[in-house]
Amino acid sequence: MPPEPGASAEGGVPVASPTVLLAGAFTSEAGSALREAGYSVVEPRPSEDPLDTFSRIRPDVVVAAADAGEDGFGLLERLREGRPGRAVPVILITSGDEREVLTGLRLGADDCVARSVSGVELAARVAAKTARPPVPAATLSRDLRTGLLSERTIVDEAGRELDRGLRTAREGGLGIIEIQEMPRLRDRFGGGAATQIATQVTELLGSSPLELERIGLDHLGRLIVLLPETTPAELDAHLRTLAHSIAAHRFTLGNEDGVRVTPVTGWARFGDAGDGDELLARATTAMRAAANHLDLLPLRWTPALEAEVTSAGKNSWVSRTLERFRLPAQLVLTLVLGIGLPFGAYMLLGELGMDVSGVAYWVVMVALLVTATTIWLEGFFALDPQRPPDEPGAPYPAATAVIAAYLPNEAATIRSTIEAFQRLDYPGPLQILVAYNTPEPMAVEDDLREMARQDPRILPLKVANSTSKAQNVNAAMSHVTGEFVGMFDADHQPEPRAFRRAWRWLSNGYDVVQGHCVIRNGDASLVARTVAVEFESIYAVSHPGRAALHGFGLFGGSNGYWRTSLLAQTRMHGNMLTEDIDSTLRVLASGAKIASDPALISYELAPTNARALWKQRARWAQGWFQVSRKHLSLTLRSPHLGARQKGGLAFLLGWREIYPWLSMQMFPVLAYTAYRDGGITQLNWLAPALGLATLFTLAVGPAQTLFAWRLAVPELRERKSWFWTYLLVSSVIYTEWKNVIARIAQIKELFGEAQWNVTPRTDEPATSLSNPIRPEVDA
């Protein structure tokens, strides 16, 4: 009988009830008997192909009707054609005719019973199949979702084959294949990505040319390939074929296809190990060494690899250990500087008869009020943003889209990004220039060349020795053919008429226009939803509100359009962590006009977990601090900027960097006041100034969220719950979380610790927003 739901297998992992797929017309008695016996019974949805149901649920047993016109024979035949379907037990329901029974057994049925079978007997026969699957020993313990052997089973098989091979002097080996992008896929999709990829790999490898090949899956989602009675040359050639097949395939995740992955392969001979576990360990060592090359070539284990990989592991461990201590130390330092040091100063000055806590109190109050007032003003000004002229000032010229990509990070997204640019509705000539760098050759480069062969608008440009986006963009400038350039990261998908709208700005006196970046994977996680609303607050409220209030816009790095002549003169400085803001401030100080257009839309991917978001925001915060130190005095002295613009830049580059520290100054002020006056109960919490300032400041969060909802794209505005969630998250933790990042980023910069952390990207299913074609409106 099946295990009780919730029972634990070895290792304490809960065991779910076995699933039975009923394919065909059955009486209610059959389903009821199976359910009473503890099985989960699933039937195909209306008009759903039973084979699709099988692929969707991966059942433990299939019961298929093959009588009275039912297509049980056809289903059985199709199941046995694919690897996952070969292992699953199939019970055929027949009319009892001997010819039907013989046909079913010939096609691979594990049992054939007459239609008259009772529900109790059917449940007993199903139990016999789940308790003792009628398949060879080599196929026991399969993962029914993929049809692949479990890690323990294939390692045991490897040990047996290794012993047999050594006794009979027959060669063989074991390989392991890792998907190089899997950590980033998990970052984006969670654990489900590994299952989806593994299932599709299983189907891809369904027809192996080697009869003795056995394939398994380890606990990290890596493929294990066992090949007994195979020479080293044959094993290497076969693994190479498998790797190229995986690299050439376009995987489907969610509702989008086109995801590319890079397999990394290592292998070891039977003679390299004493048992199955050691054989797998040595193949894994070779695989880790192969990960340094990403060239799709399988790497064989040799003793020299052990020292190389072990050394790398030690360095990596030391680096990770130092990083774990460095970040907490920096956090403690910010608390000492932001709270401990001011409190100590108040204490010292108080002992000297100089009580400055009252002055400090009002300084903090003013700081909070100034910041809150500016945010309120930006929100109101954003309600009536600048709009481009109705018509372009000149005919549509040639244009260029520059897509900057670091392929090891963005190989999975680059193809779908290019396809989005191919769909652009632009009346002039459009060049799609993909400026990329990669430390090693990758299979996706062949895809880029093939796309260029099919569409002459596409130009793949590999930038040798590049280590940054800035280098890629700079290298692209000598290949640009357009009069203006749109710059994008490798996950962006602009609206079809985006280049038309951008030209309406640039042809009427503007030099740069920054568009509205909209998150398209908000359904992926709470983090992604938070970023989705935050981006509306930034690109639909803050940027256009600042442009209207202070008279200047900012280029945000992607979905920005430049006059080619200006960009060619300006270039990007790779030593800056936010090279986009740096170039903005350099051209702004020289008198360039920059617009911010909330209706110029491009869809992008957000980080889906806190770790990825921390890395992204830490780089942004440190980059802002870099440009503030570099450009604050330069912009304030610029003869090309007016008083209103200089005031806005002083707030943006000066006050913005001071505020994370000012925001925590109320703590030492109140702590010293309580110490001076004899306890916290002596504080006047109901002081009118404190109460009013607190209310006004606390109202900023709801106001920002309301402005963001009011001005968001319609697709996001429909998700009201996202905005309520954002209000709660930002009020409780997110705002201060960003302040913590800003303070730590300044510490890192002052101590000379600068590290570029790329944002993990994969071709995320656009479950929330999918680049809809909207009418051209001046919203």
Coordinates of N, CA and C in Angstrom, one line a residue, residues 325-531:
F325 N 33.0 38.9 7.7 CA 33.4 39.7 8.8 C 33.4 41.2 8.4
R326 N 33.7 41.5 7.2 CA 33.9 42.9 6.7 C 32.6 43.6 6.8
L327 N 31.5 43.0 6.3 CA 30.2 43.7 6.2 C 29.7 44.0 7.6
P328 N 29.6 43.0 8.6 CA 29.2 43.4 9.9 C 30.1 44.4 10.6
A329 N 31.4 44.4 10.3 CA 32.2 45.4 10.9 C 31.9 46.8 10.3
Q330 N 31.6 46.9 9.1 CA 31.2 48.2 8.5 C 29.9 48.6 9.0
L331 N 29.0 47.7 9.3 CA 27.7 48.1 9.8 C 27.9 48.7 11.3
V332 N 28.7 48.0 12.0 CA 29.0 48.5 13.4 C 29.6 49.8 13.3
L333 N 30.5 50.0 12.4 CA 31.2 51.3 12.3 C 30.2 52.4 12.0
T334 N 29.2 52.2 11.1 CA 28.2 53.2 10.8 C 27.4 53.6 12.1
L335 N 27.1 52.6 12.9 CA 26.4 52.8 14.2 C 27.2 53.6 15.1
V336 N 28.5 53.3 15.2 CA 29.4 54.1 16.0 C 29.5 55.5 15.6
L337 N 29.7 55.7 14.2 CA 29.8 57.1 13.7 C 28.5 57.8 13.8
G338 N 27.4 57.1 13.5 CA 26.1 57.8 13.4 C 25.4 58.0 14.7
I339 N 25.6 57.2 15.7 CA 25.0 57.3 17.0 C 25.9 57.4 18.2
G340 N 26.9 56.5 18.2 CA 27.8 56.5 19.4 C 28.7 57.8 19.4
L341 N 29.2 58.2 18.3 CA 30.1 59.4 18.3 C 29.3 60.7 18.7
P342 N 28.1 60.9 18.0 CA 27.4 62.1 18.4 C 27.0 62.1 19.9
F343 N 26.6 60.9 20.4 CA 26.2 60.8 21.8 C 27.4 61.1 22.7
G344 N 28.5 60.6 22.4 CA 29.7 60.9 23.1 C 30.1 62.4 23.1
A345 N 29.9 63.0 21.9 CA 30.2 64.4 21.8 C 29.3 65.2 22.7
Y346 N 27.9 64.9 22.7 CA 27.0 65.6 23.6 C 27.4 65.5 25.0
M347 N 27.8 64.3 25.4 CA 28.2 64.0 26.8 C 29.4 64.9 27.1
L348 N 30.4 64.9 26.3 CA 31.7 65.6 26.5 C 31.4 67.1 26.6
L349 N 30.6 67.6 25.7 CA 30.3 69.1 25.7 C 29.5 69.4 26.9
G350 N 28.6 68.5 27.3 CA 27.8 68.8 28.4 C 28.6 68.9 29.7
E351 N 29.6 68.0 29.8 CA 30.5 68.1 31.0 C 31.3 69.4 31.0
L352 N 31.5 70.0 29.8 CA 32.2 71.2 29.7 C 31.3 72.4 29.8
G353 N 30.0 72.2 30.1 CA 29.0 73.2 30.2 C 28.4 73.7 28.9
M354 N 28.6 73.0 27.8 CA 28.1 73.4 26.5 C 27.0 72.4 26.1
D355 N 25.8 72.7 26.3 CA 24.7 71.8 25.9 C 24.2 72.2 24.5
V356 N 24.6 71.4 23.5 CA 24.2 71.7 22.2 C 23.1 70.8 21.7
S357 N 22.5 70.0 22.6 CA 21.5 69.0 22.2 C 20.2 69.7 21.6
G358 N 19.9 70.9 22.2 CA 18.8 71.7 21.7 C 19.0 72.1 20.2
V359 N 20.2 72.6 19.9 CA 20.5 73.0 18.5 C 20.4 71.8 17.6
A360 N 21.0 70.7 18.1 CA 21.0 69.5 17.3 C 19.6 69.0 17.0
Y361 N 18.8 69.1 18.0 CA 17.4 68.7 17.9 C 16.7 69.5 16.7
W362 N 16.9 70.8 16.7 CA 16.2 71.6 15.6 C 16.9 71.4 14.3
V363 N 18.2 71.1 14.3 CA 18.9 70.8 13.0 C 18.3 69.5 12.4
V364 N 18.1 68.5 13.3 CA 17.5 67.2 12.8 C 16.0 67.5 12.3
M365 N 15.3 68.3 13.1 CA 13.9 68.6 12.7 C 13.8 69.2 11.3
V366 N 14.7 70.2 11.1 CA 14.7 70.9 9.8 C 15.1 70.0 8.7
A367 N 16.1 69.1 9.0 CA 16.5 68.2 8.0 C 15.4 67.3 7.5
L368 N 14.6 66.8 8.5 CA 13.5 65.9 8.2 C 12.5 66.7 7.4
L369 N 12.2 67.9 7.8 CA 11.2 68.7 7.1 C 11.6 69.1 5.7
V370 N 12.9 69.5 5.5 CA 13.3 69.8 4.2 C 13.2 68.6 3.2
T371 N 13.7 67.5 3.7 CA 13.6 66.3 2.9 C 12.1 66.0 2.5
A372 N 11.3 66.0 3.5 CA 9.9 65.6 3.3 C 9.2 66.6 2.3
T373 N 9.5 67.9 2.5 CA 8.9 69.0 1.6 C 9.4 68.8 0.2
T374 N 10.6 68.5 0.0 CA 11.1 68.2 -1.4 C 10.4 67.1 -2.0
I375 N 10.2 66.0 -1.3 CA 9.6 64.8 -1.8 C 8.1 65.1 -2.2
W376 N 7.4 65.9 -1.3 CA 6.1 66.3 -1.6 C 6.0 67.1 -2.9
L377 N 7.0 68.1 -3.0 CA 7.0 69.0 -4.2 C 7.2 68.2 -5.5
E378 N 8.2 67.3 -5.4 CA 8.4 66.4 -6.6 C 7.2 65.7 -7.0
G379 N 6.4 65.1 -6.0 CA 5.2 64.4 -6.4 C 4.2 65.3 -7.0
F380 N 4.0 66.5 -6.5 CA 3.0 67.4 -7.2 C 3.4 67.8 -8.6
F381 N 4.7 68.1 -8.7 CA 5.2 68.5 -10.0 C 5.1 67.4 -11.0
A382 N 5.2 66.1 -10.5 CA 5.2 65.0 -11.4 C 3.8 64.8 -12.0
L383 N 2.8 65.4 -11.4 CA 1.4 65.2 -11.9 C 1.3 65.9 -13.2
D384 N 2.1 66.9 -13.5 CA 2.1 67.6 -14.8 C 3.5 67.6 -15.4
P385 N 3.9 66.4 -15.9 CA 5.3 66.3 -16.4 C 5.5 67.0 -17.7
Q386 N 6.8 67.1 -18.1 CA 7.1 67.6 -19.4 C 6.7 66.6 -20.5
R387 N 6.3 67.1 -21.6 CA 5.9 66.2 -22.7 C 6.6 66.7 -24.0
P388 N 6.9 65.7 -24.8 CA 7.6 66.1 -26.1 C 6.6 66.8 -27.0
P389 N 7.2 67.5 -28.0 CA 6.3 68.2 -29.0 C 5.5 67.1 -29.7
D390 N 4.3 67.5 -30.3 CA 3.5 66.5 -30.9 C 4.1 65.9 -32.1
E391 N 4.9 66.6 -32.8 CA 5.5 66.2 -34.1 C 7.1 66.3 -34.0
P392 N 7.8 65.4 -34.7 CA 9.2 65.6 -34.7 C 9.7 66.8 -35.4
G393 N 10.8 67.4 -35.0 CA 11.3 68.6 -35.6 C 12.0 68.4 -36.9
A394 N 12.2 67.1 -37.3 CA 12.9 66.7 -38.5 C 12.5 65.3 -38.9
P395 N 12.7 64.9 -40.1 CA 12.3 63.5 -40.5 C 13.1 62.5 -39.6
Y396 N 12.5 61.4 -39.5 CA 13.1 60.3 -38.7 C 14.4 59.9 -39.3
P397 N 15.5 60.0 -38.6 CA 16.8 59.7 -39.2 C 17.2 58.2 -38.9
A398 N 18.4 57.8 -39.3 CA 18.9 56.5 -38.9 C 19.1 56.5 -37.4
A399 N 18.8 55.4 -36.7 CA 18.9 55.3 -35.2 C 19.7 54.0 -34.9
T400 N 20.3 54.0 -33.7 CA 21.0 52.8 -33.3 C 20.6 52.5 -31.9
A401 N 20.3 51.2 -31.6 CA 20.1 50.7 -30.3 C 21.4 50.0 -29.9
V402 N 22.0 50.4 -28.8 CA 23.2 49.8 -28.3 C 22.8 49.0 -27.0
I403 N 23.0 47.7 -27.1 CA 22.7 46.8 -26.0 C 24.0 46.3 -25.5
A404 N 24.3 46.7 -24.2 CA 25.6 46.3 -23.6 C 25.3 45.0 -22.8
A405 N 26.2 44.0 -22.9 CA 26.0 42.8 -22.3 C 27.3 42.1 -21.8
Y406 N 27.2 41.5 -20.7 CA 28.3 40.7 -20.2 C 27.8 39.3 -20.3
L407 N 28.2 38.5 -21.3 CA 27.5 37.3 -21.6 C 27.4 36.2 -20.6
P408 N 28.5 36.0 -19.8 CA 28.3 35.0 -18.7 C 27.1 35.3 -17.8
N409 N 26.8 36.5 -17.6 CA 25.7 36.9 -16.8 C 24.4 37.0 -17.5
E410 N 24.4 37.3 -18.8 CA 23.2 37.7 -19.6 C 23.0 36.9 -20.8
A411 N 23.6 35.7 -20.9 CA 23.4 34.9 -22.1 C 22.0 34.5 -22.2
A412 N 21.3 34.3 -21.1 CA 19.9 33.8 -21.1 C 18.9 34.8 -21.6
T413 N 19.3 36.1 -21.5 CA 18.3 37.2 -21.8 C 18.6 37.8 -23.1
I414 N 19.8 37.7 -23.7 CA 20.2 38.5 -24.8 C 19.4 38.3 -26.0
R415 N 19.0 37.0 -26.3 CA 18.3 36.7 -27.5 C 16.9 37.3 -27.5
S416 N 16.1 37.1 -26.4 CA 14.8 37.7 -26.3 C 14.8 39.2 -26.3
T417 N 15.9 39.8 -25.8 CA 16.0 41.2 -25.9 C 16.2 41.7 -27.3
I418 N 17.0 41.0 -28.1 CA 17.2 41.4 -29.5 C 15.9 41.2 -30.2
E419 N 15.2 40.1 -30.0 CA 13.9 39.9 -30.7 C 12.9 41.0 -30.4
A420 N 12.9 41.6 -29.1 CA 12.1 42.7 -28.8 C 12.5 43.9 -29.6
F421 N 13.7 44.2 -29.9 CA 14.2 45.3 -30.7 C 13.8 45.1 -32.2
Q422 N 13.8 43.8 -32.6 CA 13.4 43.6 -34.0 C 11.9 43.9 -34.2
R423 N 11.2 44.0 -33.2 CA 9.7 44.3 -33.3 C 9.4 45.8 -33.2
L424 N 10.4 46.6 -33.0 CA 10.2 48.0 -32.9 C 9.6 48.6 -34.1
D425 N 8.7 49.6 -33.9 CA 8.0 50.3 -35.0 C 8.7 51.6 -35.2
Y426 N 9.7 51.6 -36.0 CA 10.5 52.9 -36.3 C 10.6 53.1 -37.8
P427 N 10.2 54.2 -38.3 CA 10.1 54.4 -39.8 C 11.5 54.6 -40.4
G428 N 12.5 55.0 -39.7 CA 13.9 55.2 -40.2 C 14.7 53.9 -40.1
P429 N 15.9 53.9 -40.7 CA 16.8 52.7 -40.6 C 17.2 52.6 -39.1
L430 N 17.2 51.3 -38.7 CA 17.5 51.0 -37.3 C 18.6 50.0 -37.2
Q431 N 19.6 50.3 -36.5 CA 20.8 49.4 -36.3 C 20.6 48.9 -34.8
I432 N 20.8 47.5 -34.7 CA 20.7 46.9 -33.4 C 22.2 46.4 -33.1
L433 N 22.9 47.1 -32.3 CA 24.3 46.9 -32.0 C 24.4 46.2 -30.6
V434 N 24.9 45.0 -30.6 CA 25.0 44.2 -29.4 C 26.5 44.3 -29.0
A435 N 26.9 45.1 -28.1 CA 28.3 45.2 -27.6 C 28.5 44.4 -26.4
Y436 N 29.2 43.3 -26.5 CA 29.3 42.4 -25.4 C 30.8 42.0 -25.1
N437 N 30.9 41.5 -23.9 CA 32.2 40.9 -23.6 C 32.0 39.6 -22.9
T438 N 33.0 38.7 -23.0 CA 32.9 37.4 -22.3 C 34.4 36.9 -22.1
P439 N 34.7 36.3 -21.0 CA 36.0 35.9 -20.8 C 36.4 34.7 -21.6
E440 N 35.4 33.9 -22.0 CA 35.6 32.7 -22.8 C 34.6 32.6 -23.9
P441 N 34.9 31.9 -25.0 CA 33.9 31.7 -26.0 C 32.6 31.0 -25.5
M442 N 31.5 31.4 -25.9 CA 30.2 30.8 -25.5 C 29.3 30.5 -26.7
A443 N 28.5 29.5 -26.5 CA 27.6 29.0 -27.5 C 26.7 30.1 -28.0
V444 N 26.2 31.0 -27.1 CA 25.3 32.0 -27.5 C 25.9 33.0 -28.5
E445 N 27.2 33.0 -28.6 CA 27.8 33.9 -29.7 C 27.4 33.4 -31.1
D446 N 27.3 32.1 -31.2 CA 26.9 31.5 -32.5 C 25.4 32.0 -32.8
D447 N 24.6 32.0 -31.8 CA 23.2 32.5 -32.0 C 23.2 34.0 -32.4
L448 N 24.1 34.8 -31.8 CA 24.1 36.2 -32.2 C 24.6 36.3 -33.7
R449 N 25.5 35.5 -34.1 CA 26.0 35.6 -35.5 C 24.9 35.1 -36.5
E450 N 24.1 34.1 -36.0 CA 23.1 33.6 -36.9 C 21.9 34.6 -37.0
M451 N 21.6 35.3 -35.9 CA 20.6 36.3 -35.9 C 21.0 37.4 -36.9
A452 N 22.3 37.8 -36.8 CA 22.8 38.8 -37.7 C 22.8 38.4 -39.1
R453 N 23.0 37.1 -39.4 CA 23.0 36.7 -40.8 C 21.5 36.8 -41.3
Q454 N 20.5 36.5 -40.5 CA 19.2 36.6 -40.9 C 18.6 38.0 -40.9
D455 N 19.2 38.9 -40.1 CA 18.7 40.3 -40.0 C 19.9 41.2 -40.1
P456 N 20.1 41.9 -41.2 CA 21.3 42.7 -41.4 C 21.3 43.9 -40.5
R457 N 20.2 44.2 -39.8 CA 20.2 45.3 -38.9 C 21.0 45.0 -37.6
I458 N 21.2 43.7 -37.3 CA 21.9 43.3 -36.1 C 23.4 43.2 -36.3
L459 N 24.1 43.8 -35.4 CA 25.6 43.8 -35.4 C 26.1 43.3 -34.1
P460 N 26.5 42.1 -34.0 CA 27.2 41.6 -32.7 C 28.6 42.2 -32.7
L461 N 29.0 42.8 -31.6 CA 30.3 43.3 -31.5 C 31.0 42.8 -30.2
K462 N 31.9 41.9 -30.3 CA 32.6 41.4 -29.2 C 33.8 42.3 -28.9
V463 N 33.8 42.8 -27.6 CA 34.8 43.8 -27.2 C 35.9 43.1 -26.4
A464 N 37.0 42.9 -27.1 CA 38.1 42.2 -26.5 C 38.6 42.9 -25.3
N465 N 39.0 42.1 -24.3 CA 39.6 42.6 -23.0 C 38.7 43.6 -22.2
S466 N 37.4 43.6 -22.5 CA 36.5 44.5 -21.8 C 36.2 43.9 -20.5
T467 N 36.0 44.7 -19.5 CA 35.6 44.3 -18.1 C 34.5 45.1 -17.6
S468 N 33.8 45.9 -18.4 CA 32.8 46.8 -17.9 C 31.8 47.2 -19.0
K469 N 30.6 47.6 -18.6 CA 29.7 48.2 -19.5 C 30.2 49.4 -20.2
A470 N 30.9 50.2 -19.5 CA 31.5 51.5 -20.1 C 32.4 51.1 -21.3
Q471 N 33.3 50.1 -21.1 CA 34.1 49.7 -22.3 C 33.3 49.3 -23.5
N472 N 32.3 48.5 -23.2 CA 31.4 48.0 -24.3 C 30.8 49.1 -25.1
V473 N 30.2 50.1 -24.3 CA 29.5 51.2 -25.0 C 30.6 52.1 -25.7
N474 N 31.7 52.3 -25.1 CA 32.7 53.1 -25.8 C 33.2 52.5 -27.1
A475 N 33.4 51.1 -27.0 CA 33.8 50.4 -28.2 C 32.8 50.5 -29.3
A476 N 31.5 50.5 -28.9 CA 30.4 50.5 -29.9 C 30.3 51.8 -30.7
M477 N 30.8 52.9 -30.1 CA 30.6 54.2 -30.7 C 31.3 54.3 -32.1
S478 N 32.3 53.6 -32.4 CA 33.0 53.6 -33.7 C 32.2 52.8 -34.7
H479 N 31.2 52.1 -34.3 CA 30.3 51.3 -35.2 C 28.9 51.8 -35.4
V480 N 28.6 52.8 -34.6 CA 27.2 53.4 -34.6 C 27.0 54.1 -35.9
T481 N 25.8 53.8 -36.5 CA 25.4 54.4 -37.8 C 24.3 55.4 -37.6
G482 N 23.6 55.4 -36.4 CA 22.5 56.3 -36.2 C 22.8 57.7 -35.8
E483 N 21.9 58.6 -36.1 CA 22.0 60.0 -35.6 C 21.8 60.1 -34.1
F484 N 21.0 59.2 -33.6 CA 20.9 59.1 -32.2 C 20.9 57.7 -31.7
V485 N 21.3 57.5 -30.4 CA 21.5 56.2 -29.9 C 20.6 56.0 -28.6
G486 N 20.0 54.8 -28.6 CA 19.3 54.4 -27.4 C 20.1 53.3 -26.7
M487 N 20.4 53.5 -25.4 CA 21.2 52.6 -24.7 C 20.4 51.7 -23.7
F488 N 20.7 50.4 -23.7 CA 19.9 49.5 -23.0 C 20.8 48.4 -22.4
D489 N 20.3 47.9 -21.2 CA 20.9 46.7 -20.6 C 20.3 45.5 -21.3
A490 N 20.9 44.3 -21.1 CA 20.5 43.1 -21.8 C 19.2 42.5 -21.4
D491 N 18.5 43.1 -20.5 CA 17.2 42.5 -20.1 C 16.0 43.5 -20.5
H492 N 16.3 44.5 -21.2 CA 15.3 45.5 -21.5 C 14.5 45.2 -22.8
Q493 N 13.2 45.5 -22.8 CA 12.4 45.3 -23.9 C 11.5 46.6 -24.1
P494 N 12.0 47.5 -24.9 CA 11.2 48.8 -25.1 C 9.9 48.6 -25.8
E495 N 9.0 49.6 -25.5 CA 7.7 49.6 -26.3 C 8.0 49.8 -27.8
P496 N 7.1 49.3 -28.6 CA 7.4 49.3 -30.1 C 7.7 50.7 -30.6
R497 N 7.0 51.8 -30.1 CA 7.1 53.1 -30.6 C 8.1 54.0 -29.8
A498 N 8.9 53.4 -29.0 CA 9.8 54.1 -28.1 C 10.8 55.0 -28.9
F499 N 11.4 54.5 -30.0 CA 12.4 55.3 -30.7 C 11.7 56.5 -31.4
R500 N 10.4 56.3 -31.8 CA 9.7 57.5 -32.4 C 9.5 58.6 -31.4
R501 N 9.1 58.2 -30.2 CA 8.9 59.2 -29.1 C 10.2 59.9 -28.7
A502 N 11.2 59.1 -28.6 CA 12.5 59.7 -28.2 C 13.0 60.7 -29.3
W503 N 12.7 60.5 -30.5 CA 13.2 61.4 -31.6 C 12.4 62.7 -31.5
R504 N 11.1 62.7 -31.0 CA 10.4 63.9 -30.8 C 11.0 64.8 -29.9
W505 N 11.7 64.3 -28.9 CA 12.5 65.1 -27.9 C 13.8 65.6 -28.6
L506 N 14.5 64.7 -29.1 CA 15.9 65.0 -29.6 C 15.9 65.9 -30.8
S507 N 14.8 65.8 -31.6 CA 14.7 66.7 -32.8 C 14.2 68.1 -32.5
N508 N 13.9 68.3 -31.2 CA 13.4 69.6 -30.8 C 14.2 70.2 -29.7
G509 N 15.5 70.0 -29.8 CA 16.4 70.8 -28.9 C 17.0 70.1 -27.7
Y510 N 16.6 68.9 -27.5 CA 17.1 68.1 -26.3 C 18.3 67.3 -26.8
D511 N 19.2 67.0 -25.8 CA 20.4 66.2 -26.1 C 20.3 64.8 -25.6
V512 N 19.6 64.6 -24.5 CA 19.4 63.3 -23.9 C 18.0 63.2 -23.4
V513 N 17.4 62.1 -23.5 CA 16.1 61.9 -22.9 C 16.1 60.5 -22.2
Q514 N 15.7 60.5 -20.9 CA 15.6 59.3 -20.1 C 14.1 58.8 -20.0
G515 N 13.9 57.6 -20.3 CA 12.6 57.0 -20.3 C 12.2 56.4 -18.9
H516 N 11.1 55.7 -18.9 CA 10.5 55.1 -17.8 C 10.7 53.6 -17.8
C517 N 11.5 53.1 -16.8 CA 11.8 51.7 -16.7 C 10.7 51.0 -15.9
V518 N 10.1 50.0 -16.4 CA 9.0 49.3 -15.8 C 9.4 47.9 -15.5
I519 N 9.2 47.4 -14.3 CA 9.5 46.0 -13.9 C 8.5 45.1 -14.5
R520 N 8.9 44.0 -15.2 CA 8.0 43.1 -15.8 C 8.0 41.7 -15.2
N521 N 8.7 41.5 -14.1 CA 8.6 40.3 -13.4 C 8.2 40.4 -11.9
G522 N 7.3 41.3 -11.7 CA 6.8 41.6 -10.3 C 6.2 40.5 -9.6
D523 N 5.6 39.5 -10.4 CA 4.9 38.4 -9.8 C 5.9 37.4 -9.2
A524 N 7.2 37.5 -9.5 CA 8.2 36.5 -9.1 C 8.4 36.4 -7.6
S525 N 8.3 37.5 -6.9 CA 8.6 37.5 -5.5 C 8.2 38.8 -4.8
L526 N 8.2 38.8 -3.5 CA 7.9 40.1 -2.8 C 9.0 41.1 -3.1
V527 N 10.2 40.7 -3.2 CA 11.3 41.6 -3.5 C 11.0 42.3 -4.9
A528 N 10.7 41.5 -5.9 CA 10.4 42.0 -7.2 C 9.2 42.9 -7.2
R529 N 8.2 42.6 -6.4 CA 7.0 43.5 -6.4 C 7.4 44.8 -5.7
T530 N 8.2 44.7 -4.7 CA 8.7 46.0 -4.0 C 9.4 46.9 -5.0
V531 N 10.3 46.3 -5.7 CA 11.1 47.0 -6.7 C 10.2 47.6 -7.8

